[in-house]
Coordinates of C-alpha atoms in Angstrom, one line a residue:
M1 CA -13.1 48.9 12.9
S2 CA -11.5 46.8 15.7
V3 CA -8.0 47.7 16.7
F4 CA -5.5 45.9 19.0
A5 CA -1.9 46.2 19.9
A6 CA 0.8 43.7 20.7
A7 CA 3.8 43.9 23.0
G8 CA 7.1 44.3 21.5
V9 CA 7.6 40.8 20.9
G10 CA 4.1 39.5 21.3
L11 CA 0.5 39.7 20.2
L12 CA -1.2 42.1 22.6
C13 CA -4.9 42.5 22.0
A14 CA -6.4 45.9 22.6
G15 CA -3.5 48.2 22.8
R16 CA -2.6 46.0 25.6
L17 CA 0.3 47.5 27.4
C18 CA -0.4 50.0 30.1
A19 CA -0.8 53.8 30.2
V20 CA 1.7 54.6 32.8
R21 CA 2.1 58.2 32.9
A22 CA -1.2 60.0 33.5
V23 CA -1.7 61.1 37.1
L24 CA -3.7 64.2 36.1
P25 CA -7.4 63.2 36.0
C26 CA -8.2 65.6 33.2
L27 CA -5.9 63.7 30.9
W28 CA -8.1 60.7 30.9
R29 CA -11.1 62.5 29.6
G30 CA -9.4 63.4 26.4
K31 CA -9.3 61.5 23.1
Y32 CA -6.4 59.4 22.0
F33 CA -4.2 61.6 19.7
S34 CA -2.8 59.0 17.4
S35 CA -4.3 60.0 14.1
G36 CA -1.4 62.0 12.7
N37 CA -3.9 64.6 11.4
E38 CA -2.2 67.7 12.8
P39 CA -1.5 70.6 10.4
A40 CA 2.0 70.5 8.9
E41 CA 2.9 73.8 10.5
N42 CA 2.5 72.1 13.9
N43 CA 4.9 69.3 13.1
P44 CA 8.4 70.5 13.7
V45 CA 11.1 68.5 11.9
T46 CA 13.1 67.0 14.8
P47 CA 16.4 65.0 14.4
M48 CA 14.4 61.9 15.1
L49 CA 11.9 62.7 12.4
R50 CA 14.7 63.1 9.9
H51 CA 16.2 59.8 11.0
L52 CA 12.8 58.0 10.6
M53 CA 12.1 59.5 7.2
Y54 CA 15.5 58.3 6.0
K55 CA 14.9 54.9 7.4
I56 CA 11.4 54.6 5.8
K57 CA 12.7 55.9 2.4
S58 CA 15.4 53.3 2.5
T59 CA 13.5 50.2 3.7
G60 CA 9.8 51.1 3.4
P61 CA 7.0 51.6 6.1
I62 CA 7.9 50.5 9.7
T63 CA 5.9 48.8 12.4
V64 CA 4.5 50.8 15.3
A65 CA 6.8 48.6 17.5
E66 CA 9.9 49.7 15.5
Y67 CA 8.7 53.3 15.6
M68 CA 8.4 53.2 19.4
K69 CA 11.7 51.5 19.8
E70 CA 13.5 54.2 17.7
V71 CA 11.6 57.1 19.2
L72 CA 12.1 56.0 22.8
T73 CA 15.5 54.2 23.0
N74 CA 17.6 55.1 19.9
P75 CA 21.1 55.5 21.4
A76 CA 21.6 58.9 19.8
K77 CA 18.2 60.6 19.6
G78 CA 15.8 58.5 21.8
Y79 CA 13.4 60.2 24.2
Y80 CA 14.5 58.1 27.2
V81 CA 18.2 58.0 26.5
N82 CA 19.4 61.6 27.1
R83 CA 16.8 63.3 29.3
D84 CA 15.1 63.2 32.7
M85 CA 11.4 63.0 31.8
L86 CA 10.0 62.5 35.3
G87 CA 8.5 64.9 37.8
E88 CA 6.8 68.3 37.5
K89 CA 9.3 69.5 34.9
G90 CA 9.1 66.3 32.8
D91 CA 6.3 64.8 30.9
F92 CA 4.8 62.6 33.6
I93 CA 4.8 62.0 37.4
T94 CA 4.8 58.5 38.9
S95 CA 3.5 57.1 42.2
P96 CA 7.0 57.1 44.0
E97 CA 7.3 60.8 43.2
I98 CA 4.0 61.4 45.0
S99 CA 4.4 59.6 48.3
Q100 CA 7.2 57.7 50.2
I101 CA 4.5 55.3 51.5
F102 CA 4.1 53.7 48.1
G103 CA 7.7 52.4 48.0
E104 CA 7.7 51.5 51.6
L105 CA 4.7 49.2 51.1
L106 CA 6.3 47.5 48.1
G107 CA 9.4 46.9 50.3
I108 CA 7.2 45.2 52.8
W109 CA 5.7 43.1 50.0
F110 CA 9.1 41.7 48.9
I111 CA 10.1 40.9 52.5
S112 CA 6.7 39.3 53.1
E113 CA 7.2 37.0 50.0
W114 CA 10.8 36.2 51.0
I115 CA 9.5 35.1 54.4
A116 CA 6.6 33.2 52.9
T117 CA 8.8 31.3 50.5
G118 CA 11.3 30.1 53.2
K119 CA 13.8 32.9 53.8
N120 CA 16.3 32.0 51.1
A121 CA 19.9 32.7 52.1
D122 CA 20.2 35.3 49.3
F123 CA 18.1 37.1 46.7
Q124 CA 18.5 39.5 43.9
L125 CA 16.1 42.5 43.7
V126 CA 15.7 43.3 40.0
E127 CA 14.0 46.5 38.9
L128 CA 13.0 47.1 35.3
G129 CA 13.1 50.7 34.3
P130 CA 13.9 52.3 37.7
G131 CA 13.1 55.9 36.8
R132 CA 15.0 58.2 39.1
G133 CA 15.6 55.5 41.7
T134 CA 13.1 57.1 44.0
L135 CA 11.0 53.9 44.4
L136 CA 14.0 51.7 45.0
G137 CA 15.4 54.2 47.5
D138 CA 12.1 53.9 49.5
I139 CA 12.3 50.1 49.3
L140 CA 15.9 50.0 50.5
R141 CA 15.0 52.2 53.4
V142 CA 12.5 49.6 54.5
F143 CA 15.2 46.9 54.1
S144 CA 17.4 48.9 56.4
Q145 CA 14.7 49.4 59.0
L146 CA 14.0 45.7 59.0
A147 CA 17.7 44.7 59.0
S148 CA 17.1 42.4 61.9
V149 CA 14.7 40.4 59.8
L150 CA 17.0 40.3 56.8
K151 CA 20.3 39.9 58.7
N152 CA 21.0 36.4 57.4
C153 CA 20.2 37.2 53.8
D154 CA 22.7 38.4 51.2
I155 CA 20.9 40.9 48.9
S156 CA 22.1 42.4 45.7
I157 CA 20.4 45.0 43.5
H158 CA 20.2 44.8 39.7
L159 CA 18.8 47.6 37.6
V160 CA 17.7 47.2 33.9
E161 CA 18.0 50.7 32.4
V162 CA 18.7 51.8 28.8
S163 CA 18.9 55.5 29.5
Q164 CA 22.3 56.8 30.3
K165 CA 20.8 60.0 31.8
L166 CA 18.5 58.2 34.1
S167 CA 21.2 55.7 35.2
E168 CA 23.3 58.6 36.3
I169 CA 20.4 60.0 38.3
Q170 CA 19.7 56.6 39.8
A171 CA 23.4 56.4 40.9
L172 CA 23.2 59.8 42.6
T173 CA 20.0 58.7 44.4
L174 CA 21.1 55.3 45.5
T175 CA 24.8 54.9 45.8
E176 CA 27.4 55.7 48.4
E177 CA 29.3 58.8 47.3
K178 CA 32.6 57.6 48.9
V179 CA 32.7 54.4 46.8
L180 CA 33.6 55.1 43.2
L181 CA 31.4 53.6 40.5
E182 CA 32.9 51.0 38.2
R183 CA 32.1 51.8 34.6
N184 CA 32.5 49.6 31.5
A185 CA 30.3 50.8 28.6
G186 CA 31.1 47.8 26.5
S187 CA 30.1 45.2 29.2
P188 CA 26.6 43.8 29.8
V189 CA 27.1 45.2 33.3
Y190 CA 27.9 48.7 32.3
M191 CA 28.0 50.2 35.8
K192 CA 28.6 48.8 39.4
G193 CA 28.5 50.4 42.8
V194 CA 27.4 50.1 46.4
T195 CA 24.1 51.5 47.8
K196 CA 24.1 53.9 50.8
S197 CA 23.2 50.9 53.0
G198 CA 26.1 48.8 51.6
I199 CA 24.3 46.6 49.2
P200 CA 26.0 45.7 45.8
I201 CA 24.2 47.4 42.9
S202 CA 24.7 46.8 39.1
W203 CA 23.2 48.3 35.9
Y204 CA 22.3 46.4 32.7
R205 CA 20.7 47.3 29.4
D206 CA 18.9 44.0 29.0
L207 CA 17.1 41.7 31.4
Q208 CA 18.8 38.7 29.8
D209 CA 22.1 39.9 31.1
V210 CA 21.0 39.8 34.7
P211 CA 22.2 36.5 36.4
K212 CA 19.5 33.8 36.5
E213 CA 19.4 33.4 40.3
Y214 CA 16.7 33.5 43.0
S215 CA 15.2 36.9 42.3
F216 CA 12.3 39.3 43.1
Y217 CA 11.4 41.4 40.1
L218 CA 9.8 44.8 40.1
A219 CA 8.2 46.4 37.0
H220 CA 6.5 49.6 38.0
E221 CA 5.2 51.6 35.0
F222 CA 7.5 49.5 32.7
F223 CA 5.4 47.4 30.4
D224 CA 3.4 50.3 29.0
V225 CA 6.5 51.6 27.2
L226 CA 7.5 48.3 25.6
P227 CA 7.1 48.6 21.8
V228 CA 3.7 47.4 20.6
H229 CA 2.4 46.1 17.3
K230 CA -0.9 47.6 16.2
F231 CA -3.4 45.8 14.1
Q232 CA -6.7 46.6 12.5
K233 CA -9.6 44.3 11.4
T234 CA -10.4 44.6 7.7
P235 CA -12.8 42.7 5.4
H236 CA -9.7 40.6 4.5
G237 CA -8.8 39.8 8.1
W238 CA -6.4 41.4 10.6
R239 CA -3.7 43.6 9.1
E240 CA -0.8 45.3 10.8
V241 CA -0.8 49.1 11.1
L242 CA 2.5 50.6 9.8
I243 CA 4.0 54.1 9.7
D244 CA 4.9 55.7 6.4
I245 CA 5.7 59.1 5.0
D246 CA 2.6 61.1 4.0
P247 CA 2.8 61.5 0.2
Q248 CA 1.0 64.8 0.4
V249 CA 3.4 66.4 3.0
S250 CA 7.0 65.4 2.7
D251 CA 8.0 65.9 6.3
K252 CA 4.9 64.3 7.9
L253 CA 4.2 60.7 9.0
R254 CA 0.9 58.8 8.7
F255 CA -0.5 55.4 9.5
V256 CA -1.0 52.8 6.7
L257 CA -2.2 49.2 6.6
A258 CA 0.2 46.3 5.7
P259 CA -0.9 43.9 3.0
C260 CA -0.7 40.9 5.4
A261 CA -0.5 40.4 9.2
T262 CA 2.9 39.8 11.0
P263 CA 3.6 37.9 14.3
A264 CA 5.1 39.3 17.5
E265 CA 6.5 37.8 20.7
A266 CA 6.1 38.7 24.4
F267 CA 8.6 40.0 27.0
I268 CA 6.7 38.4 29.9
Q269 CA 8.0 34.9 28.9
E270 CA 11.5 35.7 30.1
L271 CA 10.3 36.6 33.6
S272 CA 8.1 33.5 33.7
Q273 CA 10.9 31.3 32.7
R274 CA 13.3 32.7 35.3
I275 CA 10.7 32.5 38.1
S276 CA 9.7 28.9 37.2
L277 CA 13.4 27.8 37.2
T278 CA 14.9 29.8 40.2
G279 CA 12.0 30.9 42.3
G280 CA 11.2 34.4 43.5
A281 CA 8.4 36.5 42.2
A282 CA 7.5 39.5 40.0
L283 CA 5.4 42.4 41.0
I284 CA 4.0 44.4 38.1
A285 CA 2.3 47.8 38.7
D286 CA 0.8 49.7 35.8
Y287 CA -2.2 51.4 34.2
G288 CA -4.1 48.8 32.2
H289 CA -7.0 46.5 31.9
D290 CA -7.9 42.8 31.9
G291 CA -8.7 42.4 28.2
T292 CA -11.5 45.0 28.1
K293 CA -10.0 47.8 25.9
T294 CA -9.0 48.3 22.3
D295 CA -6.5 50.8 20.9
T296 CA -4.8 52.8 23.6
F297 CA -1.5 53.9 21.9
R298 CA -0.9 57.5 22.7
G299 CA 1.8 60.1 23.6
F300 CA 2.4 62.5 26.5
C301 CA 4.4 65.7 26.5
G302 CA 4.5 68.3 29.3
H303 CA 1.7 66.3 31.2
R304 CA -0.6 66.6 28.1
L305 CA -1.8 64.2 25.5
H306 CA 0.4 64.4 22.4
D307 CA -0.1 63.2 18.8
V308 CA 2.2 60.1 18.5
L309 CA 3.3 61.0 15.0
I310 CA 4.1 64.7 15.7
A311 CA 7.7 65.7 16.6
P312 CA 9.0 62.2 17.4
G313 CA 11.6 62.1 20.1
T314 CA 10.1 64.9 22.1
A315 CA 7.2 63.0 23.8
D316 CA 6.7 59.8 25.8
L317 CA 4.8 57.0 23.9
T318 CA 2.7 54.5 25.8
A319 CA -0.1 51.9 25.5
D320 CA -2.2 50.3 28.2
V321 CA -1.1 47.0 29.6
D322 CA -3.4 44.1 28.9
F323 CA -3.0 41.9 32.0
S324 CA -5.0 39.1 30.5
Y325 CA -2.4 39.0 27.7
L326 CA 0.4 38.8 30.2
R327 CA -1.4 36.0 32.0
R328 CA -1.7 34.0 28.7
M329 CA 1.9 34.7 27.7
S330 CA 3.2 33.2 31.0
Q331 CA 2.1 29.9 29.4
G332 CA 1.3 28.3 32.7
K333 CA 5.0 28.3 33.8
V334 CA 4.0 30.4 36.8
A335 CA 0.9 31.3 38.7
S336 CA -0.5 34.8 38.3
L337 CA -2.5 37.0 40.8
G338 CA -4.5 40.0 39.9
P339 CA -4.9 42.5 38.5
V340 CA -6.2 44.2 41.6
K341 CA -6.8 47.9 41.8
Q342 CA -4.1 50.0 43.4
Q343 CA -6.5 51.2 46.1
T344 CA -7.2 47.6 47.1
F345 CA -3.6 46.5 47.0
L346 CA -2.2 49.4 49.1
R347 CA -5.1 49.0 51.6
N348 CA -4.3 45.3 52.0
M349 CA -0.6 46.3 52.5
G350 CA -1.5 48.6 55.4
I351 CA -1.3 52.1 53.8
D352 CA -3.9 53.5 56.3
V353 CA -1.9 52.3 59.3
R354 CA 1.4 53.7 57.8
L355 CA -0.3 57.0 57.1
K356 CA -1.5 57.3 60.7
V357 CA 2.0 56.6 62.0
L358 CA 3.6 59.3 59.8
L359 CA 0.9 61.8 60.7
D360 CA 1.3 61.1 64.4
K361 CA 5.0 61.7 64.1
S362 CA 4.7 65.0 62.2
D363 CA 4.0 68.3 63.8
E364 CA 4.6 70.3 60.6
P365 CA 1.4 71.4 58.9
S366 CA 2.9 71.5 55.4
L367 CA 4.3 67.9 55.8
R368 CA 1.0 66.6 57.1
Q369 CA -0.8 68.2 54.1
Q370 CA 1.7 66.7 51.7
L371 CA 1.1 63.2 53.2
L372 CA -2.6 63.6 52.9
Q373 CA -2.5 64.9 49.4
G374 CA -0.2 62.0 48.4
Y375 CA -2.5 59.5 50.0
D376 CA -5.5 61.0 48.1
M377 CA -3.6 60.8 44.8
L378 CA -2.7 57.2 45.4
M379 CA -6.0 56.0 46.7
N380 CA -8.8 58.2 45.3
P381 CA -10.8 56.2 42.7
T382 CA -11.0 59.2 40.4
K383 CA -7.2 59.7 40.5
M384 CA -4.8 56.7 40.7
G385 CA -6.8 54.4 43.0
E386 CA -8.7 52.6 40.4
R387 CA -6.7 53.4 37.3
F388 CA -3.5 51.7 38.5
N389 CA -3.4 47.9 38.9
F390 CA -1.1 45.4 40.6
F391 CA -0.3 42.0 39.1
A392 CA 2.1 39.3 40.3
L393 CA 3.8 36.2 38.9
I394 CA 4.8 33.6 41.4
P395 CA 5.9 30.0 41.3
H396 CA 3.1 27.4 41.5
Q397 CA 4.8 26.0 44.6
R398 CA 4.2 29.3 46.4
L399 CA 0.5 28.7 46.5
H400 CA 1.0 25.2 48.0
G401 CA 3.6 26.0 50.6
R402 CA 6.5 24.3 48.7
N403 CA 9.7 25.9 47.5
H404 CA 12.2 25.3 44.7
Q405 CA 15.2 24.7 46.9
T406 CA 15.7 23.9 50.6
N407 CA 19.0 24.2 52.5
A408 CA 20.1 24.5 56.1
C409 CA 19.7 28.2 56.0
Q410 CA 16.0 28.1 54.9
S411 CA 13.0 27.6 57.0
K412 CA 9.9 25.7 55.8
P413 CA 7.8 28.0 53.6
S414 CA 4.3 28.9 54.6
P415 CA 1.3 28.7 52.3
S416 CA 0.1 32.1 53.6
P417 CA -1.9 34.5 51.3
V418 CA 0.2 36.6 49.0
A419 CA 0.4 40.1 50.6
G420 CA -1.5 42.8 48.7
F421 CA -3.8 40.3 47.0
G422 CA -5.1 39.4 50.4
E423 CA -4.6 41.1 53.8
L424 CA -1.0 41.3 54.9
A425 CA -0.2 38.6 57.5
W426 CA 3.2 38.3 59.3
R427 CA 4.2 34.9 60.7

């Protein structure tokens, strides 16, 4: 039986949204626990399970996409909404939590693209799902260190975050304590402040609420958690996989097949539309593949694989990103680059040079060891080096040395290679 998944609002072949959370190599040798075959005694009745059972009893079986949306982002009981799931005490660790160099090199990437596209007088940096704010903090440190390069550019930060818990952690990480945050729960911009380096920063629940201006977008370990639709090939054609209550066990869920297939739409089109109209670029970093895998829907809890139908609301749910699908869904509005392996991208961005600089500056053995271990985790092919991929969406004009807009404050853009996807070159 062939199985494929589709992104929240879009048809994603092959479970095609990326597995973003596994940094422990042993996790990748396990099977995908998505069968719902655990014994009933191992299936605690969580508040989310009660909510889902009531919903299914009222309206019938639900899609995998609807299941993921409820389990991860339900305002009252969702996994992401009221907890900090990152780090050693959480359910997964991400690249920014491993090494500062990762975020520093991404900061260089955005500045490199800003220079290559003509040094626009202002730009928005928009991050989708910013985690604890660690990655953005490293990027902003680079912006501060290169303030002389950015001195004539007005920068603003825009964070798309549905989790109240994580938005509070981000604010603690990024904002100036002496400047009170503006809060308005009923507004599309539900929180505003100023970063420690004096840059305006705003929080949104939906990308569509972010102003449509010249922007650079960052989606690090984001697309893997967008709701996916799951399908299975049968003798009667493709049928959507739904989630229903097991008739044999009243407090247990199971997968069932729908009588007919249903369509879905893709999130990537919003980014493509924005970039094609206003310029900028999007950098997407995630676990995934280029159209080579099938079903990858799975859960993680306490750094271990977890059955997706057991104890909903207590584990992260993810599916590998299919970059070939993202490319198709851009519908030719923008050019795409990649995916390239993380090891290649970071090496092109100068990670080896940056590591040497940090090691030369450090006399403390424990810090040197931490730097080397972080480098190994990011670059080792058996760890994150070849499992993580980078993918970019850029305006077609970028590849031909043209720009959307020109004004007195902009220099002529240069058709230089895009950093990371070729060796970094400053002009």
